[in-house]
mmCIF file of C-alpha atoms in Angstrom:
data_model
loop_
_atom_site.group_PDB
_atom_site.id
_atom_site.type_symbol
_atom_site.label_atom_id
_atom_site.label_comp_id
_atom_site.label_asym_id
_atom_site.label_seq_id
_atom_site.Cartn_x
_atom_site.Cartn_y
_atom_site.Cartn_z
ATOM 1 C CA MET A 542 0.009 -0.009 -0.009
ATOM 2 C CA THR A 543 1.320 3.416 -0.938
ATOM 3 C CA GLU A 544 1.543 6.014 1.771
ATOM 4 C CA ALA A 545 -0.158 9.320 0.947
ATOM 5 C CA LYS A 546 2.247 12.216 0.674
ATOM 6 C CA ALA A 547 1.559 15.436 2.492
ATOM 7 C CA PRO A 548 0.853 18.369 0.196
ATOM 8 C CA LEU A 549 3.824 20.593 -0.509
ATOM 9 C CA GLN A 550 4.127 23.759 1.619
ATOM 10 C CA ILE A 551 4.973 26.608 -0.750
ATOM 11 C CA LEU A 552 5.987 30.080 0.395
ATOM 12 C CA VAL A 553 5.530 32.816 -2.224
ATOM 13 C CA VAL A 554 7.307 36.017 -1.392
ATOM 14 C CA GLU A 555 5.912 38.673 -3.771
ATOM 15 C CA ASP A 556 4.823 42.220 -3.152
ATOM 16 C CA GLU A 557 2.685 42.618 -6.277
ATOM 17 C CA PRO A 558 -0.834 41.111 -5.868
ATOM 18 C CA GLY A 559 -1.158 40.525 -9.657
ATOM 19 C CA ASP A 560 2.041 38.578 -9.809
ATOM 20 C CA PHE A 561 0.995 36.475 -6.845
ATOM 21 C CA GLY A 562 -2.394 35.819 -8.481
ATOM 22 C CA LEU A 563 -0.595 34.566 -11.632
ATOM 23 C CA LEU A 564 1.630 32.269 -9.543
ATOM 24 C CA ARG A 565 -1.335 30.966 -7.631
ATOM 25 C CA ALA A 566 -3.207 30.223 -10.860
ATOM 26 C CA LEU A 567 -0.209 28.318 -12.232
ATOM 27 C CA LEU A 568 0.049 26.317 -9.021
ATOM 28 C CA ARG A 569 -3.692 25.538 -9.258
ATOM 29 C CA ALA A 570 -3.198 24.302 -12.803
ATOM 30 C CA ALA A 571 -0.293 22.154 -11.617
ATOM 31 C CA THR A 572 -2.565 20.634 -9.028
ATOM 32 C CA LEU A 573 -4.667 19.181 -11.788
ATOM 33 C CA ALA A 574 -1.520 17.366 -12.964
ATOM 34 C CA GLY A 575 -0.684 16.063 -9.476
ATOM 35 C CA GLY A 576 1.335 19.023 -8.287
ATOM 36 C CA ALA A 577 1.162 21.273 -5.200
ATOM 37 C CA GLN A 578 -2.186 21.902 -3.551
ATOM 38 C CA PRO A 579 -3.053 25.650 -3.810
ATOM 39 C CA ASP A 580 -4.403 25.746 -0.250
ATOM 40 C CA ASN A 581 -0.848 25.070 0.979
ATOM 41 C CA VAL A 582 0.460 28.291 -0.552
ATOM 42 C CA VAL A 583 1.461 31.006 1.897
ATOM 43 C CA TRP A 584 1.832 34.535 0.591
ATOM 44 C CA SER A 585 4.183 37.078 2.111
ATOM 45 C CA THR A 586 4.594 40.592 0.770
ATOM 46 C CA THR A 587 7.834 41.474 2.620
ATOM 47 C CA LEU A 588 10.981 39.550 3.435
ATOM 48 C CA GLY A 589 10.445 40.135 7.164
ATOM 49 C CA GLN A 590 7.030 38.547 6.966
ATOM 50 C CA ALA A 591 8.441 35.647 4.882
ATOM 51 C CA VAL A 592 11.253 34.967 7.340
ATOM 52 C CA ALA A 593 8.789 34.853 10.285
ATOM 53 C CA SER A 594 6.518 32.510 8.285
ATOM 54 C CA ALA A 595 9.376 30.205 7.311
ATOM 55 C CA GLN A 596 10.616 29.982 10.875
ATOM 56 C CA SER A 597 7.203 29.085 12.296
ATOM 57 C CA HIS A 598 6.083 26.813 9.371
ATOM 58 C CA PRO A 599 9.066 25.645 7.298
ATOM 59 C CA PRO A 600 8.136 25.521 3.608
ATOM 60 C CA ASP A 601 9.106 22.795 1.155
ATOM 61 C CA ALA A 602 9.754 25.424 -1.518
ATOM 62 C CA VAL A 603 10.101 29.197 -1.678
ATOM 63 C CA LEU A 604 9.316 31.347 -4.722
ATOM 64 C CA LEU A 605 11.206 34.611 -3.973
ATOM 65 C CA ASP A 606 10.872 38.019 -5.591
ATOM 66 C CA LEU A 607 14.249 39.737 -5.488
ATOM 67 C CA SER A 608 12.848 43.250 -5.316
ATOM 68 C CA LEU A 609 10.816 43.656 -2.149
ATOM 69 C CA PRO A 610 9.945 46.717 -0.053
ATOM 70 C CA ASP A 611 12.305 45.682 2.703
ATOM 71 C CA SER A 612 15.053 43.875 0.766
ATOM 72 C CA SER A 613 16.525 43.379 -2.686
ATOM 73 C CA GLY A 614 19.003 41.333 -4.627
ATOM 74 C CA LEU A 615 21.421 38.798 -3.266
ATOM 75 C CA ALA A 616 20.857 39.911 0.316
ATOM 76 C CA THR A 617 17.228 38.762 -0.048
ATOM 77 C CA VAL A 618 18.334 35.247 -1.148
ATOM 78 C CA ARG A 619 20.907 34.963 1.707
ATOM 79 C CA ARG A 620 18.388 35.994 4.356
ATOM 80 C CA MET A 621 15.681 33.659 3.080
ATOM 81 C CA ARG A 622 18.130 30.720 2.809
ATOM 82 C CA ALA A 623 19.141 31.289 6.456
ATOM 83 C CA ALA A 624 15.466 31.302 7.487
ATOM 84 C CA ALA A 625 14.449 28.234 5.415
ATOM 85 C CA PRO A 626 17.610 26.168 4.747
ATOM 86 C CA ALA A 627 15.673 22.938 4.071
ATOM 87 C CA SER A 628 13.724 24.486 1.182
ATOM 88 C CA THR A 629 16.770 25.432 -0.874
#
């Protein structure tokens, strides 16, 4: 008997609602093909919010915008990797 896998926990760090909506729609489409469940997608609009979320509920994957209100570029990646090392 095959053990059921827990749905993936995906953290989307994106400050633009339209971009998040597009990502969510793509994840929903992937669900139809056996991918991530859209109800397990957490949306953060700042890096600070994302770090707090990752520390309290470690994600399986992080989709990270590199231009956020409170961080940008490689510093954003480094800080997120430190907060969620298992999702890299």
